[in-house]
Coordinates of C-alpha atoms and ligand atoms in Angstrom, one line a residue:
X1289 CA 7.0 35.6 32.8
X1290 CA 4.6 36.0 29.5
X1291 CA 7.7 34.4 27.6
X1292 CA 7.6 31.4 30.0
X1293 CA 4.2 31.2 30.3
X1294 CA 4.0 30.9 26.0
X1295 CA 6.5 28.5 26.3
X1296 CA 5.3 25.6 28.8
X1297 CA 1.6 26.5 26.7
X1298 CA 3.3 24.9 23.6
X1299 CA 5.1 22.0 25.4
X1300 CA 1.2 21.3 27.2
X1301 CA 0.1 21.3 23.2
X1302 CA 2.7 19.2 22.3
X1303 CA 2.2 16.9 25.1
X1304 CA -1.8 17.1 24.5
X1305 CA -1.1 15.9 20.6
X1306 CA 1.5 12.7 21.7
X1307 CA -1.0 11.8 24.3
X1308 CA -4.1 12.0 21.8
X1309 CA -2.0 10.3 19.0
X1310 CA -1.3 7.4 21.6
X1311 CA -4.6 6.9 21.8
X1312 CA -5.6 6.8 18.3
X1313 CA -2.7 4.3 18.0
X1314 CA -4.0 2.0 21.3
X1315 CA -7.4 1.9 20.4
X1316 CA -6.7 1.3 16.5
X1317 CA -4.5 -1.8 17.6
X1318 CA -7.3 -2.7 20.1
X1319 CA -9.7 -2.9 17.3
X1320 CA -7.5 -4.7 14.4
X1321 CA -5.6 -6.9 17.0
X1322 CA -2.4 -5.4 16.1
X1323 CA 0.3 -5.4 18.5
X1324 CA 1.4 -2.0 19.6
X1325 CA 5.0 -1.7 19.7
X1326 CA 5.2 -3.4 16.0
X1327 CA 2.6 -0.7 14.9
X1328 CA 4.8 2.0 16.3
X1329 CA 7.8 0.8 14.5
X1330 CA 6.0 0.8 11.1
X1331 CA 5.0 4.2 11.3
X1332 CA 8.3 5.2 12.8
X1333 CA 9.7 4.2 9.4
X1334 CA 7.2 5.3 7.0
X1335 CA 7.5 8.8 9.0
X1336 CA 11.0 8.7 8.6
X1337 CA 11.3 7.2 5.1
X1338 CA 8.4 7.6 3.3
X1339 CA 7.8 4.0 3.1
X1340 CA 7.7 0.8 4.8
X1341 CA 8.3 -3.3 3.5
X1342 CA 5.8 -5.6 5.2
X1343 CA 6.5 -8.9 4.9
X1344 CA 4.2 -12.0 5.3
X1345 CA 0.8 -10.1 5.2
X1346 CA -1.1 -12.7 2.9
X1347 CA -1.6 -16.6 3.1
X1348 CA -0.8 -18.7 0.1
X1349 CA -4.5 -19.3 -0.2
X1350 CA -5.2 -15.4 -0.6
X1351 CA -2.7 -15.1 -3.0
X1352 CA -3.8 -18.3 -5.0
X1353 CA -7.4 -16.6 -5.8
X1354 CA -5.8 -13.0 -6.5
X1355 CA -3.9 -14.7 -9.1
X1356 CA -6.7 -17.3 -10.1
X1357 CA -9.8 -15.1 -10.5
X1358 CA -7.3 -11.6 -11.9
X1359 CA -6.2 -14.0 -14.9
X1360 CA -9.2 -13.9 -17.1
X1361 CA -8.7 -9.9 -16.8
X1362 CA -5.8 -9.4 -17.6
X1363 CA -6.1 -9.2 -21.4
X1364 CA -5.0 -6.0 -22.5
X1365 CA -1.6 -3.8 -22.1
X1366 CA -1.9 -0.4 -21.4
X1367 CA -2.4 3.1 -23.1
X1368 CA 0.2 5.4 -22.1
X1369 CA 3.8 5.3 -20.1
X1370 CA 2.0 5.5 -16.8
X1371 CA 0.1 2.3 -17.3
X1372 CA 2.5 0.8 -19.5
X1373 CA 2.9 0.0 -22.6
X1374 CA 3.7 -3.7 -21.4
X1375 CA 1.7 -3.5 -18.2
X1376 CA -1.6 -5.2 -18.0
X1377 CA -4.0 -3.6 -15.3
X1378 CA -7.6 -4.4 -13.7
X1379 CA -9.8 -1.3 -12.7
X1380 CA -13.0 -1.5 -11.0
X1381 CA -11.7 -4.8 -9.6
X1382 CA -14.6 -5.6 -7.1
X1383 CA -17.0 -5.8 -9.6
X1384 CA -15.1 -8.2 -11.6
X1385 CA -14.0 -10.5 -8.4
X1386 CA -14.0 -10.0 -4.4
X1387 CA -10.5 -11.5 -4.4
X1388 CA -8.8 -8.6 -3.3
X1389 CA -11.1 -7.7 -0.8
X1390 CA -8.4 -9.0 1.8
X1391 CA -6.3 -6.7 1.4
X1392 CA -8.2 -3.9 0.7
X1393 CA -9.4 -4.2 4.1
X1394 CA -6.1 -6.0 5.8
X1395 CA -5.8 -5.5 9.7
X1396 CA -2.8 -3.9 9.9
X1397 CA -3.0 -1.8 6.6
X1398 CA -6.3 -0.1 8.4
X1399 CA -4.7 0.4 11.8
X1400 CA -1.3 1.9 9.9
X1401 CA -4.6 4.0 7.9
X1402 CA -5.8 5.1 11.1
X1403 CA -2.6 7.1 12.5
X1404 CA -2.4 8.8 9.2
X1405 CA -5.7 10.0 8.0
X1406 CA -9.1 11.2 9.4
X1407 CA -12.1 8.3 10.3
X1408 CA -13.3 6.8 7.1
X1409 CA -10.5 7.9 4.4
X1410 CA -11.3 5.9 1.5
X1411 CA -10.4 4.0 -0.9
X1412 CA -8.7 5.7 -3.7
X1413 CA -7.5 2.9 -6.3
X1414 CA -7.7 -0.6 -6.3
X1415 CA -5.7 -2.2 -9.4
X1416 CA -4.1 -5.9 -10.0
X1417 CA -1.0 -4.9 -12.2
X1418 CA 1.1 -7.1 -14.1
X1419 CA 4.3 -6.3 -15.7
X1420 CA 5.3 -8.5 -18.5
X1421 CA 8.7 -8.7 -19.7
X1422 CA 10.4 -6.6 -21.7
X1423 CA 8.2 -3.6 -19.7
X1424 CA 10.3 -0.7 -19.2
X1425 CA 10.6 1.2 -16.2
X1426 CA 7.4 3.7 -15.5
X1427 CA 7.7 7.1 -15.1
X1428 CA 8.4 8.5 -11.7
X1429 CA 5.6 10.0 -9.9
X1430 CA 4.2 10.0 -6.2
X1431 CA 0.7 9.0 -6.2
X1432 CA -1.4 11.9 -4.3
X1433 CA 0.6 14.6 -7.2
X1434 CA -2.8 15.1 -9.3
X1435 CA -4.0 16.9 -6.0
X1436 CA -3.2 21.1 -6.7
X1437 CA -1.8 21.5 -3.0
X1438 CA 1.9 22.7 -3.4
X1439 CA 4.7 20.4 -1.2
X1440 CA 6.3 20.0 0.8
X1441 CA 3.1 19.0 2.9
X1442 CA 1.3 16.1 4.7
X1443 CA 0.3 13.1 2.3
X1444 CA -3.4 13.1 1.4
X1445 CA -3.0 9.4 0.8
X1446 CA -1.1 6.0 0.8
X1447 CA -0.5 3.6 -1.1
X1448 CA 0.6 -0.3 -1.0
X1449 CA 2.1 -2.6 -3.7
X1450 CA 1.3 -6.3 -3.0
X1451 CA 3.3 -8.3 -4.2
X1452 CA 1.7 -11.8 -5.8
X1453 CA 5.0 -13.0 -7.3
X1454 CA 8.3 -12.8 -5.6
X1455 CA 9.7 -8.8 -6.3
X1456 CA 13.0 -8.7 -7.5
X1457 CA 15.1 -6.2 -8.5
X1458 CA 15.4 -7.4 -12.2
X1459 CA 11.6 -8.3 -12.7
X1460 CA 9.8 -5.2 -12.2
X1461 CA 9.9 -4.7 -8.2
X1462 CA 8.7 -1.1 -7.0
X1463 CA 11.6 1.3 -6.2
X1464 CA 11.6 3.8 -4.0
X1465 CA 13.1 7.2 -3.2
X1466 CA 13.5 7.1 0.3
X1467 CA 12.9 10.4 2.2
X1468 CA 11.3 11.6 -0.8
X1469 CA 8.1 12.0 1.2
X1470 CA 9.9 15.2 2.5
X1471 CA 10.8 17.1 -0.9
X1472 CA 9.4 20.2 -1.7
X1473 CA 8.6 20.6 -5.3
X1474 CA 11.1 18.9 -8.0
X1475 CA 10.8 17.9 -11.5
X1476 CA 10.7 14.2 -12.0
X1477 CA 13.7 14.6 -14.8
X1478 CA 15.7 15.9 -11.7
X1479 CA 15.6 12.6 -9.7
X1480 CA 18.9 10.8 -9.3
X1481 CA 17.1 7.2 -10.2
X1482 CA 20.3 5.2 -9.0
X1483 CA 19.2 6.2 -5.2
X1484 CA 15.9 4.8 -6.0
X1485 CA 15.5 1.0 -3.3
X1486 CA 13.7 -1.8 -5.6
X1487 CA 11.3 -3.1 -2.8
X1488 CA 12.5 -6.8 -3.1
X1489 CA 10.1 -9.0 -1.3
X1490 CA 8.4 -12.3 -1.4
X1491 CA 4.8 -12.8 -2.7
X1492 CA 2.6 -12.3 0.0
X1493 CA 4.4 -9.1 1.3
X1494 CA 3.8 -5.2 0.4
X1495 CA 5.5 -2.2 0.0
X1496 CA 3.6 0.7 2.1
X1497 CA 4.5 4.4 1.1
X1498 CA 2.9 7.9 1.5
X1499 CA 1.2 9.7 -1.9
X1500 CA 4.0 12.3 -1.1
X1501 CA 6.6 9.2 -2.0
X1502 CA 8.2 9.5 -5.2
X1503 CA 8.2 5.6 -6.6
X1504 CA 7.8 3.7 -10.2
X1505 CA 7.4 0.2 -11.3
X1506 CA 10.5 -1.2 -12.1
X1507 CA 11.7 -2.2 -15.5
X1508 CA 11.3 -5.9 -15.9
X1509 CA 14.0 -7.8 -17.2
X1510 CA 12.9 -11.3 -17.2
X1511 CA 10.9 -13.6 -18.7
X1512 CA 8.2 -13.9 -16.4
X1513 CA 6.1 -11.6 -15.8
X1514 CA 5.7 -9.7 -12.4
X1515 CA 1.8 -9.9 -11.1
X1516 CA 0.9 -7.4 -8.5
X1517 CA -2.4 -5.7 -7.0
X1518 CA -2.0 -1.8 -5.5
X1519 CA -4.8 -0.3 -2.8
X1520 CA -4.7 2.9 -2.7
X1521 CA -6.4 5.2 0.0
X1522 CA -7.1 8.8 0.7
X1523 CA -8.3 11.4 3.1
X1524 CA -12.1 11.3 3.5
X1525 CA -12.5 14.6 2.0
X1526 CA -10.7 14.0 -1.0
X1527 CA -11.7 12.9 -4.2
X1528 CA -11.2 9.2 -5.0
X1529 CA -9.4 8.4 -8.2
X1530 CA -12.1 5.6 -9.1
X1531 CA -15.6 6.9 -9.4
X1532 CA -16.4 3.8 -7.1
X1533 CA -20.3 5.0 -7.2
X1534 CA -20.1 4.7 -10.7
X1535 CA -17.6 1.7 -11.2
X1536 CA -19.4 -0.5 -8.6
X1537 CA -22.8 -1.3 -8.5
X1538 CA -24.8 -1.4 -5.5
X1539 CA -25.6 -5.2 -5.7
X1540 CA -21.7 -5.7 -5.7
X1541 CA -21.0 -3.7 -2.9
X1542 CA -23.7 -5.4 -0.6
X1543 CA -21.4 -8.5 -1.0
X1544 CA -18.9 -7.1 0.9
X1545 CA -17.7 -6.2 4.5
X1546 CA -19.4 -3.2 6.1
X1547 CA -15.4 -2.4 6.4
X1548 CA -14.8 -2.6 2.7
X1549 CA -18.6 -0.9 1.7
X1550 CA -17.4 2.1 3.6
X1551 CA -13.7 3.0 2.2
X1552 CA -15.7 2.6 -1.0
X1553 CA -17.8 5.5 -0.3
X1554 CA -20.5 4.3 1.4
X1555 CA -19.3 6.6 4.5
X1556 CA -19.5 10.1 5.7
X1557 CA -16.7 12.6 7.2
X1558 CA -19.1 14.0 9.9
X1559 CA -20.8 16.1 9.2
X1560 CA -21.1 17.5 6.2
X1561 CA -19.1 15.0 3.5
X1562 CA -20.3 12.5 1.6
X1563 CA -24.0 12.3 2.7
X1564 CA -27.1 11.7 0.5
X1565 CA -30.0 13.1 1.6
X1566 CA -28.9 14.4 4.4
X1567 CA -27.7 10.6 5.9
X1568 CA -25.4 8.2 6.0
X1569 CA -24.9 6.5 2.9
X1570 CA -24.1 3.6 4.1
X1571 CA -27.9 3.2 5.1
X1572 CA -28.6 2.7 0.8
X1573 CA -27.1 -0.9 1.5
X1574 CA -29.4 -1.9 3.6
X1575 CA -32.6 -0.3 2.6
Ligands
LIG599 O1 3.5 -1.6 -10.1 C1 4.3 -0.9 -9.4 O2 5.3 -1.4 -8.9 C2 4.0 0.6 -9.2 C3 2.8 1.0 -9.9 C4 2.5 2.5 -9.7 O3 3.1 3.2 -9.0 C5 1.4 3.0 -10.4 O4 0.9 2.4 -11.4 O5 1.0 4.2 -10.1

């Protein structure tokens, strides 16, 4: 009887936690206009492969000022392997230029956010990224790895690749280990690159993955070179990589969305992260 009794109390949880995930999902699509059953099959495959292609998420227009208003920026390659050598990267990009503020803040990026993480994750990273030929490939890494938490274990963030050019698989286009999001601990020099998918997609599209997705910028073997932009997001109790309280200023950050103000910080994971002076910092935009 007590073993029966255990048993149909776990199936109630179980059926308590699909019910209350359902929930999160229907009202998340209700609030971002995103059609259910296309939701659903997104995170079906991210869940099962770490990662997910989406393709036609940005209008010509929004990829015409990325590319426009990132140019002047895009002046110096960078320091290390991680950055590349032959990789030119933006940081602190919203205090440069608001074109990326689309997709930082895309409908159906926030309502894929929502089934993943707790209300108001953040913002992590924003970064427009171009490789230029002749780059080599970057070193493998999955992006929430800097957090001390041992794996395997749930992703404490996520991470999209947009692509601004066409991705191929000789110009630099992200590749990705699939079902790497379930690995325990392994050393990088024991990935079998050849398994690695280049996420080969046309500009306008994105590559979605977990932080607990192994990935790298590809090698870029043309003569063009391959422009990109990354968001990056975590849970709201984590640390952002970008000091965004630092890196943007308030003046910039009362030019955007309430939506975009917030995953930069100016939010609260109630009760008792993220406030200042004892309230919602969101309230220092609008004093
Ligand atoms: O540019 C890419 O395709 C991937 C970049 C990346 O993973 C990184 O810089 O951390």
């Amino acid at each position: 009887m007590a073993g029966g009794g255990h048993t149909n109390g776990h199936g109630r949880a179980r059926a308590d936690v699909k019910a209350s995930q359902q929930a999160i999902l229907a009202a998340s699509c209700r609030r971002h206009g995103v059609e259910p059953t296309y939701l659903a099959s997104l995170l079906e495959r991210v869940n099962e492969d770490g990662y997910v292609i989406i393709h036609d998420l940005l209008s010509p227009d929004v990829v015409q000022r990325i590319r426009e208003e990132s140019a002047p920026f895009l002046t110096h390659d960078g320091r290390n392997e991680i950055e590349g050598h032959a990789t030119r990267r933006i940081y602190a990009v919203i205090e440069k230029t608001l074109a990326c503020n689309p997709i930082v803040e895309h409908p159906l990026v926030l309502a894929l956010l929502d089934q993943l993480f707790l209300p108001n994750y953040l913002l992590s990273q924003l970064q427009v990224i171009d490789v230029m030929p002749g780059e080599v490939r970057q070193p493998l890494h999955h992006d929430d790895g800097f957090y001390p938490i041992p794996r395997p274990r749930k992703p404490i963030g996520a991470a999209l690749i947009w692509a601004i050019d066409d991705f191929t698989a000789d110009n630099g286009a992200t590749l990705v280990y699939p079902r790497s999001h379930l690995w325990g601990a392994v050393s990088s020099a024991d990935i079998d690159v050849s398994q690695m998918v280049p996420a080969v997609m046309p500009s306008g599209s994105a590559v979605f993955f977990l932080g607990t997705t192994w990935h790298c910028a590809g090698a870029n073997k043309t003569d063009s070179p391959r422009l990109a932009a990354t968001t990056q997001y975590c849970e709201p109790w984590a640390r952002q990589q970008e000091n965004y309280s630092l890196a943007i200023s308030r003046e910039r950050a009362r030019l955007c969305s309430e939506t975009v103000q917030r995953l930069l910080g100016y939010s609260m994971l109630f009760p008792f992260i993220g406030f200042v002076n004892g309230r919602d910092p969101i309230r220092l935009l609008r004093d």
